[in-house]
Short mmCIF file of C-alpha atoms and ligand atoms in Angstrom, two decimals:
data_model
loop_
_atom_site.label_atom_id
_atom_site.label_comp_id
_atom_site.label_asym_id
_atom_site.label_seq_id
_atom_site.Cartn_x
_atom_site.Cartn_y
_atom_site.Cartn_z
CA UNK A 25 59.04 19.11 20.46
CA UNK A 26 56.68 20.56 22.95
CA UNK A 27 53.76 22.86 23.44
CA UNK A 28 53.29 25.55 26.01
CA UNK A 29 49.79 26.38 27.17
CA UNK A 30 48.99 29.95 28.17
CA UNK A 31 46.06 30.58 30.47
CA UNK A 32 44.60 33.81 31.80
CA UNK A 33 41.47 34.03 33.93
CA UNK A 34 38.71 36.55 34.51
CA UNK A 35 36.76 35.89 37.67
CA UNK A 36 33.46 37.53 38.52
CA UNK A 37 32.69 37.59 42.20
CA UNK A 38 29.46 38.88 43.71
CA UNK A 39 30.03 40.98 46.81
CA UNK A 40 27.88 40.10 49.80
CA UNK A 41 26.56 43.56 50.54
CA UNK A 42 23.06 43.92 51.98
CA UNK A 43 21.87 46.05 49.07
CA UNK A 44 22.68 46.33 45.38
CA UNK A 45 25.44 48.37 43.70
CA UNK A 46 23.39 51.44 42.78
CA UNK A 47 20.05 51.19 44.59
CA UNK A 48 18.59 50.05 47.90
CA UNK A 49 17.08 46.77 46.60
CA UNK A 50 18.07 43.70 48.60
CA UNK A 51 21.08 41.73 47.38
CA UNK A 52 19.85 38.24 48.21
CA UNK A 53 19.78 34.95 46.39
CA UNK A 54 16.79 32.66 45.97
CA UNK A 55 13.88 35.11 46.27
CA UNK A 56 10.82 34.97 44.06
CA UNK A 57 11.65 36.29 40.57
CA UNK A 58 11.55 40.07 40.08
CA UNK A 59 10.76 40.90 43.71
CA UNK A 60 14.07 42.71 44.44
CA UNK A 61 13.67 45.25 41.68
CA UNK A 62 13.23 49.00 41.27
CA UNK A 63 13.42 51.58 38.45
CA UNK A 64 17.23 51.81 38.92
CA UNK A 65 17.72 48.01 38.58
CA UNK A 66 15.88 47.96 35.27
CA UNK A 67 17.12 51.34 34.06
CA UNK A 68 13.85 53.17 33.67
CA UNK A 69 14.22 56.69 32.22
CA UNK A 70 15.07 59.21 34.92
CA UNK A 71 16.13 56.65 37.52
CA UNK A 72 19.37 57.76 39.16
CA UNK A 73 21.98 55.33 40.46
CA UNK A 74 23.74 55.97 43.79
CA UNK A 75 27.01 54.19 44.57
CA UNK A 76 26.91 51.68 47.44
CA UNK A 77 29.79 52.61 49.75
CA UNK A 78 30.07 49.11 51.24
CA UNK A 79 30.59 47.64 47.78
CA UNK A 80 33.53 50.01 47.22
CA UNK A 81 34.89 49.12 50.67
CA UNK A 82 34.70 45.39 49.87
CA UNK A 83 36.39 45.92 46.51
CA UNK A 84 39.21 47.85 48.20
CA UNK A 85 39.48 45.10 50.81
CA UNK A 86 39.85 42.51 48.04
CA UNK A 87 42.42 44.68 46.27
CA UNK A 88 44.54 44.99 49.41
CA UNK A 89 44.30 41.26 50.19
CA UNK A 90 45.36 40.46 46.61
CA UNK A 91 48.35 42.83 46.76
CA UNK A 92 46.95 45.36 44.27
CA UNK A 93 47.43 49.12 44.14
CA UNK A 94 44.26 51.01 44.94
CA UNK A 95 43.63 53.81 42.48
CA UNK A 96 42.29 56.84 44.32
CA UNK A 97 40.89 58.69 41.30
CA UNK A 98 38.59 56.35 39.48
CA UNK A 99 35.18 56.41 37.86
CA UNK A 100 32.34 54.26 36.58
CA UNK A 101 31.78 53.75 32.85
CA UNK A 102 28.94 52.49 30.73
CA UNK A 103 29.67 49.38 28.71
CA UNK A 104 27.16 49.43 25.89
CA UNK A 105 25.78 46.22 24.50
CA UNK A 106 22.41 44.62 24.24
CA UNK A 107 21.55 41.28 25.79
CA UNK A 108 18.14 40.28 26.98
CA UNK A 109 19.50 39.88 30.53
CA UNK A 110 20.69 43.48 30.54
CA UNK A 111 17.59 45.55 30.18
CA UNK A 112 19.28 48.98 30.27
CA UNK A 113 21.28 48.29 27.14
CA UNK A 114 24.48 49.06 29.04
CA UNK A 115 26.26 47.71 32.08
CA UNK A 116 27.87 50.02 34.62
CA UNK A 117 31.49 48.89 34.81
CA UNK A 118 34.98 50.37 34.78
CA UNK A 119 37.13 50.72 31.70
CA UNK A 120 40.42 52.64 31.71
CA UNK A 121 40.41 53.57 35.41
CA UNK A 122 39.79 50.37 37.37
CA UNK A 123 39.70 50.60 41.17
CA UNK A 124 42.71 48.26 41.59
CA UNK A 125 45.74 47.76 39.41
CA UNK A 126 48.25 44.90 39.53
CA UNK A 127 48.49 42.46 42.40
CA UNK A 128 49.33 38.80 42.63
CA UNK A 129 48.52 35.46 44.22
CA UNK A 130 51.18 32.90 45.11
CA UNK A 131 50.37 29.26 44.42
CA UNK A 132 52.29 26.27 45.76
CA UNK A 133 53.55 23.88 43.12
CA UNK A 134 55.46 20.66 43.74
CA UNK A 135 58.78 22.36 42.95
CA UNK A 136 58.21 25.68 44.69
CA UNK A 137 56.03 28.77 44.72
CA UNK A 138 54.70 30.49 41.60
CA UNK A 139 53.47 34.05 41.43
CA UNK A 140 50.39 34.59 39.28
CA UNK A 141 50.10 38.30 38.52
CA UNK A 142 46.87 40.24 38.29
CA UNK A 143 46.14 42.81 35.64
CA UNK A 144 43.40 44.65 37.48
CA UNK A 145 40.31 44.39 39.65
CA UNK A 146 37.33 46.50 38.69
CA UNK A 147 33.79 47.07 39.90
CA UNK A 148 30.74 46.06 37.91
CA UNK A 149 27.06 45.41 38.33
CA UNK A 150 25.67 41.96 37.62
CA UNK A 151 23.09 41.34 34.91
CA UNK A 152 19.69 39.65 35.25
CA UNK A 153 19.30 35.92 34.90
CA UNK A 154 17.72 34.07 31.99
CA UNK A 155 16.00 30.72 32.13
CA UNK A 156 15.19 28.92 28.89
CA UNK A 157 12.06 26.77 29.18
CA UNK A 158 11.46 23.55 27.32
CA UNK A 159 8.59 25.28 25.48
CA UNK A 160 11.16 27.60 23.93
CA UNK A 161 10.40 30.66 26.05
CA UNK A 162 13.01 32.72 27.87
CA UNK A 163 12.15 33.90 31.39
CA UNK A 164 14.05 36.82 32.86
CA UNK A 165 14.59 37.48 36.55
CA UNK A 166 16.03 40.91 37.33
CA UNK A 167 16.70 40.19 41.01
CA UNK A 168 20.39 39.72 40.14
CA UNK A 169 20.49 42.84 38.00
CA UNK A 170 22.61 45.44 39.79
CA UNK A 171 24.20 43.10 42.35
CA UNK A 172 27.76 44.38 42.99
CA UNK A 173 30.56 42.41 41.40
CA UNK A 174 34.28 42.63 41.22
CA UNK A 175 36.01 41.30 38.16
CA UNK A 176 39.51 40.01 38.81
CA UNK A 177 41.61 39.78 35.65
CA UNK A 178 44.88 37.85 35.74
CA UNK A 179 47.87 38.12 33.45
CA UNK A 180 48.34 35.05 31.22
CA UNK A 181 50.71 33.57 33.79
CA UNK A 182 49.29 30.06 34.19
CA UNK A 183 50.61 27.22 32.05
CA UNK A 184 48.49 24.23 33.05
CA UNK A 185 44.85 23.69 34.03
CA UNK A 186 46.19 22.50 37.40
CA UNK A 187 47.90 25.86 38.02
CA UNK A 188 44.64 27.59 37.16
CA UNK A 189 42.80 25.36 39.64
CA UNK A 190 45.31 26.17 42.40
CA UNK A 191 44.93 29.87 41.60
CA UNK A 192 41.13 29.67 41.82
CA UNK A 193 41.29 27.81 45.13
CA UNK A 194 43.67 30.33 46.65
CA UNK A 195 41.56 33.21 45.34
CA UNK A 196 38.36 31.73 46.76
CA UNK A 197 40.02 31.07 50.14
CA UNK A 198 41.29 34.67 50.30
CA UNK A 199 37.92 36.22 49.38
CA UNK A 200 36.19 34.04 51.98
CA UNK A 201 38.81 34.95 54.61
CA UNK A 202 38.14 38.67 54.17
CA UNK A 203 34.36 38.03 54.04
CA UNK A 204 33.58 40.04 50.93
CA UNK A 205 31.96 37.14 49.06
CA UNK A 206 30.54 33.76 49.95
CA UNK A 207 32.06 32.44 46.69
CA UNK A 208 29.24 29.94 46.21
CA UNK A 209 29.79 28.76 42.67
CA UNK A 210 26.51 26.82 42.64
CA UNK A 211 24.65 30.10 43.33
CA UNK A 212 26.69 31.98 40.75
CA UNK A 213 28.51 34.21 43.22
CA UNK A 214 31.86 33.09 41.74
CA UNK A 215 32.07 32.59 37.97
CA UNK A 216 35.10 32.22 35.85
CA UNK A 217 36.02 32.91 32.22
CA UNK A 218 39.15 31.31 30.78
CA UNK A 219 41.38 32.70 28.02
CA UNK A 220 43.57 29.98 26.60
CA UNK A 221 45.96 29.37 23.71
CA UNK A 222 48.94 27.16 22.93
CA UNK A 223 52.44 27.92 21.57
CA UNK A 224 54.59 25.43 19.66
CA UNK A 225 57.89 25.78 21.57
CA UNK A 226 59.93 24.82 18.49
CA UNK A 227 58.42 26.97 15.76
CA UNK A 228 56.98 29.70 17.98
CA UNK A 229 53.68 29.31 16.17
CA UNK A 230 50.68 30.01 18.36
CA UNK A 231 46.96 29.45 18.25
CA UNK A 232 44.44 32.26 18.55
CA UNK A 233 43.08 32.79 22.05
CA UNK A 234 39.71 31.25 22.73
CA UNK A 235 37.57 32.36 25.62
CA UNK A 236 35.47 29.91 27.60
CA UNK A 237 32.64 31.74 29.34
CA UNK A 238 30.85 31.35 32.64
CA UNK A 239 32.39 28.26 34.17
CA UNK A 240 30.53 27.64 37.38
CA UNK A 241 32.54 24.87 39.02
CA UNK A 242 36.27 24.33 39.48
CA UNK A 243 35.90 20.85 38.07
CA UNK A 244 34.11 22.10 34.99
CA UNK A 245 36.75 24.82 34.54
CA UNK A 246 39.60 22.30 34.67
CA UNK A 247 37.87 19.90 32.28
CA UNK A 248 37.11 22.73 29.84
CA UNK A 249 40.75 23.88 29.92
CA UNK A 250 42.01 20.34 29.37
CA UNK A 251 39.64 19.95 26.45
CA UNK A 252 40.71 23.24 24.84
CA UNK A 253 44.42 22.50 25.41
CA UNK A 254 44.06 19.24 23.45
CA UNK A 255 41.97 20.88 20.73
CA UNK A 256 44.52 23.67 20.21
CA UNK A 257 47.47 21.24 20.08
CA UNK A 258 45.67 18.95 17.62
CA UNK A 259 45.00 21.91 15.29
CA UNK A 260 48.62 23.10 15.52
CA UNK A 261 49.80 19.60 14.62
CA UNK A 262 47.66 19.70 11.48
CA UNK A 263 49.09 23.07 10.59
CA UNK A 264 45.74 24.75 11.28
CA UNK A 265 44.72 27.44 13.73
CA UNK A 266 41.85 28.17 16.08
CA UNK A 267 39.30 30.91 15.51
CA UNK A 268 39.32 33.83 17.91
CA UNK A 269 35.96 33.16 19.54
CA UNK A 270 33.92 32.68 22.69
CA UNK A 271 33.00 29.14 23.60
CA UNK A 272 31.03 27.54 26.39
CA UNK A 273 31.52 24.29 28.31
CA UNK A 274 28.85 21.65 27.72
CA UNK A 275 28.77 19.47 30.81
CA UNK A 276 26.71 16.76 29.16
CA UNK A 277 28.78 16.39 26.02
CA UNK A 278 32.05 17.05 27.90
CA UNK A 279 33.28 19.48 25.27
CA UNK A 280 33.47 23.18 24.52
CA UNK A 281 31.04 24.60 21.96
CA UNK A 282 31.20 27.77 19.88
CA UNK A 283 28.99 30.59 21.23
CA UNK A 284 29.98 33.59 19.15
CA UNK A 285 32.92 35.34 17.52
CA UNK A 286 34.80 37.45 20.00
CA UNK A 287 33.68 41.07 20.32
CA UNK A 288 36.43 43.68 20.17
CA UNK A 289 36.69 46.43 22.81
CA UNK A 290 35.44 48.93 20.19
CA UNK A 291 32.14 47.06 20.00
CA UNK A 292 31.31 48.06 23.58
CA UNK A 293 31.61 51.84 23.07
CA UNK A 294 32.71 52.53 26.64
CA UNK A 295 31.90 56.00 27.99
CA UNK A 296 31.98 57.61 31.44
CA UNK A 297 28.64 57.21 33.21
CA UNK A 298 27.21 60.70 33.28
CA UNK A 299 24.90 59.92 36.20
CA UNK A 300 27.76 59.04 38.55
CA UNK A 301 30.39 61.51 39.73
CA UNK A 302 34.06 60.45 39.55
CA UNK A 303 35.00 58.30 42.50
CA UNK A 304 37.69 59.91 44.65
CA UNK A 305 38.97 57.64 47.37
CA UNK A 306 40.49 58.94 50.55
CA UNK A 307 43.89 57.46 51.45
CA UNK A 308 42.91 57.36 55.10
CA UNK A 309 39.95 55.12 54.23
CA UNK A 310 42.31 52.73 52.41
CA UNK A 311 44.66 52.65 55.42
CA UNK A 312 41.73 52.01 57.79
CA UNK A 313 40.61 49.08 55.67
CA UNK A 314 44.18 47.78 55.47
CA UNK A 315 44.70 47.91 59.23
CA UNK A 316 41.41 46.13 59.89
CA UNK A 317 42.04 43.32 57.42
CA UNK A 318 41.75 39.91 59.10
CA UNK A 319 44.61 37.43 59.09
CA UNK A 320 45.07 36.10 55.53
CA UNK A 321 45.72 32.44 54.57
CA UNK A 322 49.46 32.91 54.11
CA UNK A 323 49.94 34.67 57.46
CA UNK A 324 47.78 32.13 59.25
CA UNK A 325 49.84 29.31 57.76
CA UNK A 326 53.09 30.91 58.99
CA UNK A 327 51.56 31.42 62.44
CA UNK A 328 50.40 27.78 62.60
CA UNK A 329 53.95 26.66 61.78
CA UNK A 330 55.45 28.88 64.50
CA UNK A 331 52.79 28.61 67.18
CA UNK A 332 51.80 24.96 66.85
CA UNK A 333 55.02 23.55 65.43
CA UNK A 334 53.24 22.05 62.41
CA UNK A 335 54.83 20.89 59.16
CA UNK A 336 54.42 23.52 56.41
CA UNK A 337 52.34 21.09 54.34
CA UNK A 338 49.93 20.39 57.20
CA UNK A 339 49.70 24.08 58.11
CA UNK A 340 48.89 24.82 54.46
CA UNK A 341 46.05 22.29 54.37
CA UNK A 342 44.60 23.41 57.70
CA UNK A 343 44.56 27.08 56.68
CA UNK A 344 43.28 26.51 53.13
CA UNK A 345 39.81 27.29 54.41
CA UNK A 346 38.95 29.80 57.08
CA UNK A 347 36.38 27.48 58.64
CA UNK A 348 38.77 24.54 58.81
CA UNK A 349 41.45 26.71 60.43
CA UNK A 350 38.90 27.94 62.98
CA UNK A 351 37.76 24.35 63.65
CA UNK A 352 41.37 23.31 64.29
CA UNK A 353 42.08 26.17 66.69
CA UNK A 354 38.80 25.59 68.52
CA UNK A 355 39.55 21.87 68.95
CA UNK A 356 42.90 22.67 70.57
CA UNK A 357 40.98 24.45 73.33
CA UNK A 358 39.54 21.08 74.37
CA UNK A 359 42.71 19.03 74.02
CA UNK A 360 45.87 21.02 74.19
CA UNK A 361 47.95 18.96 71.80
CA UNK A 362 48.28 20.83 68.48
CA UNK A 363 50.25 18.10 66.72
CA UNK A 364 47.84 15.33 67.71
CA UNK A 365 44.78 17.39 66.75
CA UNK A 366 46.42 18.15 63.40
CA UNK A 367 46.99 14.42 62.81
CA UNK A 368 43.34 13.59 63.51
CA UNK A 369 42.02 16.35 61.27
CA UNK A 370 44.54 15.74 58.47
CA UNK A 371 43.71 12.03 58.59
CA UNK A 372 40.28 10.70 59.40
CA UNK A 373 38.36 13.99 59.47
CA UNK A 374 39.50 15.27 56.06
CA UNK A 375 39.13 11.82 54.51
CA UNK A 376 35.52 11.74 55.62
CA UNK A 377 34.85 15.26 54.27
CA UNK A 378 36.43 14.29 50.96
CA UNK A 379 34.38 11.08 50.70
CA UNK A 380 31.17 12.98 51.30
CA UNK A 381 32.26 16.02 49.27
CA UNK A 382 31.33 18.41 52.07
CA UNK A 383 33.08 21.17 53.99
CA UNK A 384 33.75 21.18 57.73
CA UNK A 385 30.96 23.74 58.27
CA UNK A 386 28.44 21.31 56.75
CA UNK A 387 28.88 18.42 59.21
CA UNK A 388 27.54 17.90 62.72
CA UNK A 389 30.98 17.13 64.18
CA UNK A 390 31.93 19.89 66.62
CA UNK A 391 35.41 20.93 67.79
CA UNK A 392 34.31 20.13 71.35
CA UNK A 393 33.29 16.55 70.48
CA UNK A 394 36.46 15.94 68.49
CA UNK A 395 38.54 17.40 71.33
CA UNK A 396 36.83 15.08 73.83
CA UNK A 397 37.45 12.08 71.60
CA UNK A 398 41.14 12.87 71.18
CA UNK A 399 41.38 13.36 74.97
CA UNK A 400 39.96 9.95 75.82
CA UNK A 401 42.29 8.30 73.28
CA UNK A 402 45.22 10.24 74.69
CA UNK A 403 44.33 9.22 78.24
CA UNK A 404 44.22 5.57 77.17
CA UNK A 405 40.53 5.13 77.93
CA UNK A 406 40.09 3.78 74.42
CA UNK A 407 42.79 2.81 71.96
CA UNK A 408 43.56 4.55 68.68
CA UNK A 409 41.69 2.12 66.45
CA UNK A 410 38.60 2.23 68.62
CA UNK A 411 38.90 6.02 68.52
CA UNK A 412 38.65 5.93 64.74
CA UNK A 413 35.53 3.78 64.94
CA UNK A 414 34.00 6.17 67.47
CA UNK A 415 34.77 9.10 65.17
CA UNK A 416 32.94 7.38 62.34
CA UNK A 417 29.96 6.87 64.65
CA UNK A 418 30.13 10.55 65.68
CA UNK A 419 29.92 11.59 62.00
CA UNK A 420 27.02 9.19 61.40
CA UNK A 421 24.93 9.94 64.47
CA UNK A 422 26.15 13.28 65.85
CA UNK A 423 26.49 11.65 69.29
CA UNK A 424 29.30 12.69 71.63
CA UNK A 425 32.23 10.30 72.13
CA UNK A 426 31.57 9.56 75.84
CA UNK A 427 28.06 8.36 75.03
CA UNK A 428 29.24 6.12 72.20
CA UNK A 429 32.01 4.61 74.35
CA UNK A 430 29.57 3.98 77.21
CA UNK A 431 26.80 2.57 75.03
CA UNK A 432 29.06 0.18 73.19
CA UNK A 433 31.30 -0.78 76.13
CA UNK A 434 34.46 0.28 74.36
CA UNK A 435 36.61 1.15 77.38
CA UNK A 436 40.15 -0.03 76.74
CA UNK A 437 41.39 -3.07 78.69
CA UNK A 438 44.54 -2.02 80.54
CA UNK A 439 44.11 -4.47 83.42
CA UNK A 440 47.19 -6.71 83.32
CA UNK A 441 45.41 -9.66 84.91
CA UNK A 442 42.64 -9.56 82.33
CA UNK A 443 45.09 -9.13 79.45
CA UNK A 444 47.28 -11.95 80.75
CA UNK A 445 44.34 -14.35 80.55
CA UNK A 446 43.60 -13.38 76.94
CA UNK A 447 47.25 -13.59 75.88
CA UNK A 448 47.76 -17.01 77.49
CA UNK A 449 44.69 -18.37 75.74
CA UNK A 450 45.91 -17.13 72.33
CA UNK A 451 49.41 -18.53 72.94
CA UNK A 452 47.96 -21.94 73.86
CA UNK A 453 45.98 -21.96 70.62
CA UNK A 454 48.92 -20.96 68.40
CA UNK A 455 51.88 -23.24 69.23
CA UNK A 456 53.28 -22.89 65.68
CA UNK A 457 53.48 -19.09 65.97
CA UNK A 458 55.53 -19.47 69.16
CA UNK A 459 57.98 -21.76 67.34
CA UNK A 460 58.13 -19.32 64.41
CA UNK A 461 58.81 -16.44 66.80
CA UNK A 462 61.65 -18.35 68.46
CA UNK A 463 63.07 -18.98 64.99
CA UNK A 464 63.22 -15.26 64.40
CA UNK A 465 60.16 -14.84 62.21
CA UNK A 466 58.94 -11.36 63.21
CA UNK A 467 55.67 -11.78 61.37
CA UNK A 468 54.56 -14.27 64.02
CA UNK A 469 54.50 -11.46 66.58
CA UNK A 470 52.19 -9.32 64.44
CA UNK A 471 49.90 -12.28 63.91
CA UNK A 472 49.64 -12.96 67.65
CA UNK A 473 48.96 -9.30 68.44
CA UNK A 474 46.19 -9.36 65.82
CA UNK A 475 44.62 -12.46 67.41
CA UNK A 476 44.76 -10.89 70.89
CA UNK A 477 43.16 -7.64 69.66
CA UNK A 478 40.45 -9.66 67.97
CA UNK A 479 39.81 -11.72 71.10
CA UNK A 480 39.45 -8.49 73.12
CA UNK A 481 37.07 -7.07 70.47
CA UNK A 482 39.64 -4.36 69.71
CA UNK A 483 39.64 -3.06 73.26
CA UNK A 484 43.05 -4.28 74.49
CA UNK A 485 45.64 -1.61 75.20
CA UNK A 486 48.04 -2.20 72.26
CA UNK A 487 51.20 -0.93 73.98
CA UNK A 488 50.55 -3.14 76.98
CA UNK A 489 49.76 -6.15 74.77
CA UNK A 490 53.02 -5.71 72.89
CA UNK A 491 55.08 -5.50 76.05
CA UNK A 492 53.35 -8.37 77.89
CA UNK A 493 53.33 -10.60 74.83
CA UNK A 494 57.08 -10.25 74.29
CA UNK A 495 57.74 -11.00 77.98
CA UNK A 496 55.42 -14.00 77.97
CA UNK A 497 56.88 -15.39 74.74
CA UNK A 498 60.35 -15.20 76.20
CA UNK A 499 59.19 -17.10 79.26
CA UNK A 500 57.82 -19.98 77.19
ZN1 ZN B 21 16.89 48.37 42.61
#
């Protein structure tokens, strides 16, 4: 008895071009409503769209980075439907001749690598944005109308919400690496639709696919998929089936809710856009874009393993975001010890970012300051534990490590005479621990070290304490 979940994704990504897809209006988020608008954006009669070359370049860049084939003879189509956020009554999109076909992303699972195949990547324009007021009115802002998008459609190759999450993370990292989108989900520049159904492995019976629209956080997407997975299985168990429909995720109720019955392709009445000539793409242009592509996550990970001798897991984490990878490489310039820098970032730095739910680019910690901190720990000026406390202080106050160490008098005690005094005092106070040590109880040693560190307010050089303590115990 078992059920297999089948998940396919459609991801809409806004391209960060300066201007819109078919006119010269600014493509920028957060401006006053309806200020980045012209007759083309709102489809006034006689307004003629002109294709934005940079948008095509970015779409090709994404296609190459995602291992797709670039189709050199393509065109734009009109997708006819009426929504209040789409004032023209049609959206310019691509139907049977998408710009990119195929492609894949590899995700790392516990038991190896899985290839998630792509169906296609096509170009689209975004719609306007609706806001529903509490008085029952709908406000429409057309600033977003005509912003260039790519829609990335996967094959139904994912079998768990976790695999879908890994796919989305890898996709976002790749798009950010090649700088075609900022992928800010909270600003709507990356949105995801999920197609999901479940198969009973024994009987082969399957549920109808449901589509969950417009998920705007990875967490919401995963929760929505988990909810749907359970709902489909429960219906199968009762001998019932799901309706082929579009649903949305309700964050407050923590459930998916019916939006509408699914529209068939025929309902859109696709037709070539008569205002736009077929798009013929020069092979040389594609090769130019390919040869100028920056280093991608996978290649950077391999380089980190080779160049810095890192474990594959660590290299994978450090290269998962372009900014984190850059932070790591910049820090090495200040303390040339790749393994040690990796340990600090993988440990205390990432823990702090996770606790605060921020990215490395959002904090005041600089590679220079972290490099200086690691240097003074490495040189024995402060010990490792003190280093961690200083790092915490650096996050909190943005001060540099030297200042914190100076202000708080944290310089490590490596003076043997001074340490000897502290150790002798602790030994005098803990006769029983000495007896325990002589009787072979190793824990006594740890206890004594702890007492000495405490007496030195954490500043004693731990290696030196360990060595001197053992010698002095043996002399007693
Ligand atoms: Zn415009």
